[in-house]
mmCIF file of C-alpha atoms in Angstrom:
data_model
loop_
_atom_site.group_PDB
_atom_site.id
_atom_site.type_symbol
_atom_site.label_atom_id
_atom_site.label_comp_id
_atom_site.label_asym_id
_atom_site.label_seq_id
_atom_site.Cartn_x
_atom_site.Cartn_y
_atom_site.Cartn_z
ATOM 1 C CA UNK A 185 103.222 89.100 90.536
ATOM 2 C CA UNK A 186 100.502 88.611 87.949
ATOM 3 C CA UNK A 187 99.038 90.918 85.340
ATOM 4 C CA UNK A 188 95.571 92.256 86.197
ATOM 5 C CA UNK A 189 92.750 89.917 85.254
ATOM 6 C CA UNK A 190 89.950 91.081 83.023
ATOM 7 C CA UNK A 191 86.652 91.706 84.812
ATOM 8 C CA UNK A 192 84.905 88.559 83.586
ATOM 9 C CA UNK A 193 87.753 86.279 84.688
ATOM 10 C CA UNK A 194 88.129 88.005 88.044
ATOM 11 C CA UNK A 195 84.381 87.845 88.682
ATOM 12 C CA UNK A 196 84.434 84.128 87.969
ATOM 13 C CA UNK A 197 87.375 83.562 90.326
ATOM 14 C CA UNK A 198 85.737 85.614 93.083
ATOM 15 C CA UNK A 199 82.430 83.795 92.756
ATOM 16 C CA UNK A 200 84.071 80.383 92.710
ATOM 17 C CA UNK A 201 86.808 80.906 95.320
ATOM 18 C CA UNK A 202 85.202 83.395 97.727
ATOM 19 C CA UNK A 203 81.583 82.480 97.187
ATOM 20 C CA UNK A 204 80.512 86.087 96.611
ATOM 21 C CA UNK A 205 77.342 86.815 94.667
ATOM 22 C CA UNK A 206 77.442 88.234 91.135
ATOM 23 C CA UNK A 207 76.812 91.851 92.183
ATOM 24 C CA UNK A 208 79.581 91.793 94.813
ATOM 25 C CA UNK A 209 81.961 90.067 92.376
ATOM 26 C CA UNK A 210 81.284 92.842 89.824
ATOM 27 C CA UNK A 211 82.002 95.509 92.449
ATOM 28 C CA UNK A 212 85.177 93.828 93.695
ATOM 29 C CA UNK A 213 86.454 93.345 90.143
ATOM 30 C CA UNK A 214 86.027 97.050 89.384
ATOM 31 C CA UNK A 215 87.325 98.321 92.723
ATOM 32 C CA UNK A 216 90.387 96.033 92.739
ATOM 33 C CA UNK A 217 91.703 96.977 89.322
ATOM 34 C CA UNK A 218 91.818 93.337 88.267
ATOM 35 C CA UNK A 219 93.871 92.180 91.243
ATOM 36 C CA UNK A 220 92.745 89.030 93.040
ATOM 37 C CA UNK A 221 94.857 90.025 96.051
ATOM 38 C CA UNK A 222 93.249 93.484 96.224
ATOM 39 C CA UNK A 223 89.750 92.005 95.790
ATOM 40 C CA UNK A 224 90.355 89.624 98.692
ATOM 41 C CA UNK A 225 91.763 92.513 100.751
ATOM 42 C CA UNK A 226 88.630 94.578 100.074
ATOM 43 C CA UNK A 227 86.571 91.764 101.625
ATOM 44 C CA UNK A 228 88.555 92.026 104.881
ATOM 45 C CA UNK A 229 87.789 94.410 107.736
ATOM 46 C CA UNK A 230 90.749 96.593 106.747
ATOM 47 C CA UNK A 231 89.527 96.629 103.148
ATOM 48 C CA UNK A 232 86.040 97.632 104.237
ATOM 49 C CA UNK A 233 87.580 100.553 106.142
ATOM 50 C CA UNK A 234 89.300 101.589 102.913
ATOM 51 C CA UNK A 235 85.959 101.492 101.064
ATOM 52 C CA UNK A 236 84.433 103.587 103.846
ATOM 53 C CA UNK A 237 87.274 106.076 103.481
ATOM 54 C CA UNK A 238 86.511 106.404 99.771
ATOM 55 C CA UNK A 239 82.817 106.942 100.539
ATOM 56 C CA UNK A 240 83.845 109.546 103.129
ATOM 57 C CA UNK A 241 85.662 111.410 100.358
ATOM 58 C CA UNK A 242 82.447 111.535 98.341
ATOM 59 C CA UNK A 243 80.427 112.580 101.367
ATOM 60 C CA UNK A 244 82.818 115.390 102.281
ATOM 61 C CA UNK A 245 82.987 116.565 98.678
ATOM 62 C CA UNK A 246 79.206 116.631 98.302
ATOM 63 C CA UNK A 247 78.832 118.497 101.596
ATOM 64 C CA UNK A 248 80.174 121.671 100.046
ATOM 65 C CA UNK A 249 82.172 122.258 103.231
ATOM 66 C CA UNK A 250 85.807 123.164 102.709
ATOM 67 C CA UNK A 251 86.494 122.166 106.309
ATOM 68 C CA UNK A 252 85.032 118.664 105.765
ATOM 69 C CA UNK A 253 87.004 118.183 102.556
ATOM 70 C CA UNK A 254 90.265 119.302 104.130
ATOM 71 C CA UNK A 255 89.570 117.157 107.206
ATOM 72 C CA UNK A 256 89.248 114.121 104.948
ATOM 73 C CA UNK A 257 92.559 114.970 103.248
ATOM 74 C CA UNK A 258 94.358 115.490 106.539
ATOM 75 C CA UNK A 259 93.048 112.184 107.919
ATOM 76 C CA UNK A 260 95.221 110.433 105.300
ATOM 77 C CA UNK A 261 98.395 112.469 105.560
ATOM 78 C CA UNK A 262 100.417 109.973 107.555
ATOM 79 C CA UNK A 263 100.274 106.886 105.361
ATOM 80 C CA UNK A 264 101.378 106.946 101.724
ATOM 81 C CA UNK A 265 100.350 103.273 101.313
ATOM 82 C CA UNK A 266 96.746 103.968 102.385
ATOM 83 C CA UNK A 267 96.618 106.937 100.024
ATOM 84 C CA UNK A 268 97.903 104.778 97.172
ATOM 85 C CA UNK A 269 95.208 102.188 97.937
ATOM 86 C CA UNK A 270 92.257 104.537 98.390
ATOM 87 C CA UNK A 271 92.722 106.869 95.411
ATOM 88 C CA UNK A 272 92.017 104.222 92.728
ATOM 89 C CA UNK A 273 88.863 103.260 94.642
ATOM 90 C CA UNK A 274 87.801 106.906 94.755
ATOM 91 C CA UNK A 275 88.361 107.080 90.986
ATOM 92 C CA UNK A 276 86.046 104.130 90.348
ATOM 93 C CA UNK A 277 83.406 105.684 92.601
ATOM 94 C CA UNK A 278 83.720 109.069 90.873
ATOM 95 C CA UNK A 279 83.419 107.380 87.503
ATOM 96 C CA UNK A 280 80.233 105.676 88.675
ATOM 97 C CA UNK A 281 78.780 108.948 89.950
ATOM 98 C CA UNK A 282 79.570 110.515 86.591
ATOM 99 C CA UNK A 283 78.013 107.544 84.751
ATOM 100 C CA UNK A 284 74.845 107.970 86.796
ATOM 101 C CA UNK A 285 74.778 111.751 86.313
ATOM 102 C CA UNK A 286 75.032 111.471 82.528
ATOM 103 C CA UNK A 287 72.682 108.466 82.505
ATOM 104 C CA UNK A 288 74.986 105.899 80.938
ATOM 105 C CA UNK A 289 73.269 102.566 80.272
ATOM 106 C CA UNK A 290 73.701 99.793 82.836
ATOM 107 C CA UNK A 291 76.061 97.772 80.646
ATOM 108 C CA UNK A 292 78.570 100.653 80.787
ATOM 109 C CA UNK A 293 78.553 100.840 84.587
ATOM 110 C CA UNK A 294 81.428 99.400 86.570
ATOM 111 C CA UNK A 295 79.580 98.829 89.838
ATOM 112 C CA UNK A 296 76.308 97.068 90.596
ATOM 113 C CA UNK A 297 75.004 100.276 92.222
ATOM 114 C CA UNK A 298 76.311 103.828 92.462
ATOM 115 C CA UNK A 299 78.136 104.937 95.613
ATOM 116 C CA UNK A 300 76.026 106.008 98.596
ATOM 117 C CA UNK A 301 77.353 109.563 98.656
ATOM 118 C CA UNK A 302 78.001 112.232 96.070
ATOM 119 C CA UNK A 303 74.910 111.911 93.928
ATOM 120 C CA UNK A 304 74.279 115.650 94.176
ATOM 121 C CA UNK A 305 77.572 116.434 92.417
ATOM 122 C CA UNK A 306 77.276 117.870 88.910
ATOM 123 C CA UNK A 307 78.967 115.954 86.040
ATOM 124 C CA UNK A 308 81.441 118.794 85.405
ATOM 125 C CA UNK A 309 82.428 118.826 89.083
ATOM 126 C CA UNK A 310 82.937 115.056 89.009
ATOM 127 C CA UNK A 311 85.109 115.387 85.903
ATOM 128 C CA UNK A 312 87.187 118.102 87.584
ATOM 129 C CA UNK A 313 87.666 115.824 90.586
ATOM 130 C CA UNK A 314 88.697 112.934 88.361
ATOM 131 C CA UNK A 315 91.325 115.134 86.707
ATOM 132 C CA UNK A 316 92.546 116.384 90.087
ATOM 133 C CA UNK A 317 92.732 112.802 91.350
ATOM 134 C CA UNK A 318 94.986 111.804 88.447
ATOM 135 C CA UNK A 319 97.161 114.843 89.167
ATOM 136 C CA UNK A 320 97.360 113.859 92.849
ATOM 137 C CA UNK A 321 98.372 110.300 91.923
ATOM 138 C CA UNK A 322 101.063 111.624 89.573
ATOM 139 C CA UNK A 323 102.363 114.032 92.215
ATOM 140 C CA UNK A 324 102.490 111.270 94.821
ATOM 141 C CA UNK A 325 104.332 109.001 92.384
ATOM 142 C CA UNK A 326 106.972 111.769 92.209
ATOM 143 C CA UNK A 327 107.153 111.675 96.025
ATOM 144 C CA UNK A 328 105.275 114.948 96.537
ATOM 145 C CA UNK A 329 104.058 116.034 99.951
ATOM 146 C CA UNK A 330 100.990 113.904 100.752
ATOM 147 C CA UNK A 331 99.091 116.691 102.486
ATOM 148 C CA UNK A 332 99.535 119.182 99.667
ATOM 149 C CA UNK A 333 98.620 116.644 96.980
ATOM 150 C CA UNK A 334 95.435 115.704 98.867
ATOM 151 C CA UNK A 335 94.567 119.335 99.607
ATOM 152 C CA UNK A 336 94.753 120.073 95.870
ATOM 153 C CA UNK A 337 92.517 117.090 95.210
ATOM 154 C CA UNK A 338 89.786 117.985 97.665
ATOM 155 C CA UNK A 339 89.750 121.650 96.687
ATOM 156 C CA UNK A 340 89.469 120.907 92.952
ATOM 157 C CA UNK A 341 86.305 121.781 91.088
ATOM 158 C CA UNK A 342 84.602 123.395 94.062
ATOM 159 C CA UNK A 343 80.856 122.754 93.928
#
């Protein structure tokens, strides 16, 4: 097991070893938390499904529909490993939505482009979701009920 790589090093490795372009390398570096293994996984079909799941969170949250948000949460209830993999990705995407909403300069952005969904969310709602996400991760680390932790997450900071 290796320590996470800094973004610049990971981007270089991804460009050299996987042949990904600079924008994709930037995205993978941010979304993988500095892990080469996770970055490679995110390039796979299973990894792309995980990215879609994170986008689905943003889409359901932006919809304003409690039913859609709870449906997203309940779609993950069975697999603690998937939850542990998707929540950090959701955090990066929320951070990027917040960065766009408050108009941070490009050099302070983690991704090459903001996520597809969630752009209608207000900065204070995004911040509430980020706080709720950290709480959900902490609860899950204490072996809390997956469904309840995710329900709390999706119901946080109602739009």
